[in-house]
């Protein structure tokens, strides 16, 4: 006679890199990482899993970051697997090149897990595409002003010999 005790968690959560570009910058400079969230509901009842950024922990980016998904909470039937696309959005200048983040997944029955995700971003600090265009425009204005300063003034023309 053998008794087996199940030690499996009521859910298994895996974060996968999104399909396509690893990250992109939005006009406000925030960085978006596309991910896929795979949830296996090992329980015998339907569950709803809420996705969010995990609480602050040393070495993990949390401030200002958020998770967006078309379905949140994610409803998963008993014994089923569901994979949904999601986005981790971090504010402009929050990190350069890469950072560790954690996505918190919790259901409506007490399951809770933080899953590490490697966030990828630009190798330069972001300030926002709008800011960069404004800088470019202001430099263009300065070039135009400078060009005007180099052109002969009325008094220069009056002093010039014929």
Coordinates of C-alpha atoms in Angstrom, one line a residue:
X1 CA 0.0 0.0 0.0
X2 CA 1.6 3.3 -1.2
X3 CA 0.3 6.8 -0.5
X4 CA 1.4 9.6 -2.7
X5 CA 1.1 13.1 -1.6
X6 CA 0.9 15.7 -4.3
X7 CA 3.5 18.4 -3.9
X8 CA 2.7 20.1 -7.2
X9 CA 1.7 23.8 -7.0
X10 CA -1.9 24.4 -8.2
X11 CA -0.4 26.4 -11.1
X12 CA 2.7 26.6 -13.2
X13 CA 3.7 29.9 -14.7
X14 CA 6.3 30.4 -17.4
X15 CA 7.3 33.7 -19.0
X16 CA 8.4 33.6 -22.6
X17 CA 9.9 36.2 -24.8
X18 CA 7.3 37.8 -27.2
X19 CA 7.4 37.2 -30.9
X20 CA 9.0 39.8 -33.1
X21 CA 11.2 42.7 -31.9
X22 CA 12.5 42.2 -28.4
X23 CA 11.5 45.8 -27.3
X24 CA 10.4 49.1 -28.7
X25 CA 10.3 52.7 -27.5
X26 CA 7.0 54.6 -27.3
X27 CA 6.8 58.3 -28.2
X28 CA 7.0 59.2 -24.5
X29 CA 10.3 57.3 -24.3
X30 CA 8.9 54.4 -22.3
X31 CA 10.2 51.0 -23.2
X32 CA 7.9 48.1 -24.0
X33 CA 9.0 44.4 -23.8
X34 CA 6.6 41.9 -25.4
X35 CA 6.3 38.7 -23.4
X36 CA 4.0 35.7 -23.4
X37 CA 2.6 34.4 -20.2
X38 CA 1.9 30.6 -20.1
X39 CA -0.2 29.4 -17.2
X40 CA -1.0 25.8 -16.4
X41 CA -4.0 25.4 -14.1
X42 CA -3.3 22.2 -12.2
X43 CA -6.3 22.5 -9.9
X44 CA -9.7 21.0 -10.3
X45 CA -11.5 24.3 -10.5
X46 CA -11.4 27.4 -12.8
X47 CA -9.0 30.1 -11.7
X48 CA -8.4 33.7 -12.5
X49 CA -4.8 34.8 -12.5
X50 CA -3.9 38.5 -12.1
X51 CA -0.7 39.8 -13.7
X52 CA 1.2 42.7 -12.1
X53 CA 4.8 43.9 -11.4
X54 CA 6.1 42.2 -8.3
X55 CA 6.9 44.2 -5.2
X56 CA 10.2 45.9 -4.9
X57 CA 13.2 43.7 -4.3
X58 CA 16.9 44.4 -4.4
X59 CA 18.3 44.1 -8.0
X60 CA 14.9 44.2 -9.6
X61 CA 13.3 47.0 -11.6
X62 CA 9.8 47.9 -10.3
X63 CA 9.4 51.6 -9.9
X64 CA 7.0 52.9 -12.6
X65 CA 6.8 49.6 -14.4
X66 CA 3.5 47.9 -15.3
X67 CA 2.1 44.9 -17.0
X68 CA -0.6 45.2 -19.7
X69 CA -2.5 42.3 -21.3
X70 CA -5.8 42.2 -23.2
X71 CA -7.0 39.6 -20.7
X72 CA -6.1 40.4 -17.1
X73 CA -7.1 38.6 -15.0
X74 CA -6.5 35.5 -17.1
X75 CA -9.2 32.9 -16.8
X76 CA -7.9 29.3 -17.1
X77 CA -10.2 26.2 -16.9
X78 CA -9.2 23.3 -14.7
X79 CA -6.4 21.2 -16.1
X80 CA -5.9 23.6 -19.0
X81 CA -3.0 25.6 -20.4
X82 CA -3.3 29.1 -21.6
X83 CA -0.7 31.4 -23.2
X84 CA -1.5 35.1 -23.6
X85 CA 0.5 38.0 -25.0
X86 CA 1.4 40.7 -22.5
X87 CA 3.7 43.8 -22.3
X88 CA 6.0 45.0 -19.6
X89 CA 6.2 48.7 -19.9
X90 CA 9.0 50.7 -18.1
X91 CA 9.3 54.5 -17.9
X92 CA 11.8 56.4 -19.9
X93 CA 15.3 56.3 -18.5
X94 CA 14.5 53.5 -16.0
X95 CA 17.3 51.3 -17.3
X96 CA 19.9 51.1 -20.1
X97 CA 20.4 47.9 -22.2
X98 CA 18.9 45.4 -19.8
X99 CA 17.4 45.0 -16.3
X100 CA 15.8 42.2 -14.2
X101 CA 12.1 42.5 -13.6
X102 CA 9.6 40.3 -11.9
X103 CA 6.0 39.7 -12.9
X104 CA 3.7 38.8 -10.1
X105 CA 1.0 36.2 -10.9
X106 CA -1.7 35.5 -8.3
X107 CA -5.0 33.7 -8.5
X108 CA -8.3 34.2 -6.7
X109 CA -7.7 31.1 -4.5
X110 CA -4.4 31.9 -2.8
X111 CA -1.7 30.9 -5.4
X112 CA 1.0 33.6 -5.8
X113 CA 4.3 33.5 -7.7
X114 CA 6.9 36.1 -8.8
X115 CA 8.5 35.1 -12.1
X116 CA 11.8 36.7 -13.2
X117 CA 11.9 38.4 -16.7
X118 CA 14.9 39.9 -18.4
X119 CA 13.9 43.3 -19.7
X120 CA 15.7 44.5 -22.8
X121 CA 16.0 48.2 -23.8
X122 CA 18.0 50.7 -25.7
X123 CA 21.8 51.0 -25.1
X124 CA 21.4 54.7 -24.7
X125 CA 19.3 56.5 -22.0
X126 CA 15.8 57.2 -23.4
X127 CA 14.3 60.7 -23.1
X128 CA 11.4 60.3 -25.3
X129 CA 11.1 60.5 -29.1
X130 CA 9.2 63.8 -28.8
X131 CA 12.1 65.3 -26.7
X132 CA 14.6 64.2 -29.3
X133 CA 12.7 65.8 -32.1
X134 CA 12.3 69.0 -30.2
X135 CA 16.1 69.0 -29.6
X136 CA 16.7 68.4 -33.3
X137 CA 14.3 71.3 -34.2
X138 CA 15.9 73.6 -31.7
X139 CA 19.3 72.8 -33.2
X140 CA 17.9 73.5 -36.6
X141 CA 16.6 76.8 -35.4
X142 CA 20.1 77.7 -34.0
X143 CA 21.7 76.7 -37.3
X144 CA 19.3 79.0 -39.1
X145 CA 20.0 81.8 -36.6
X146 CA 23.8 81.2 -37.0
X147 CA 23.4 81.3 -40.8
X148 CA 21.6 84.6 -40.5
X149 CA 24.4 85.9 -38.3
X150 CA 27.0 85.0 -40.9
X151 CA 25.1 86.9 -43.7
X152 CA 26.3 90.5 -44.2
X153 CA 24.3 93.0 -42.3
X154 CA 23.1 96.3 -43.7
X155 CA 25.9 98.1 -42.0
X156 CA 28.5 95.6 -43.4
X157 CA 27.2 96.3 -46.9
X158 CA 27.4 100.0 -46.4
X159 CA 31.1 99.8 -45.3
X160 CA 32.0 97.5 -48.1
X161 CA 33.9 99.0 -51.0
X162 CA 32.2 98.9 -54.5

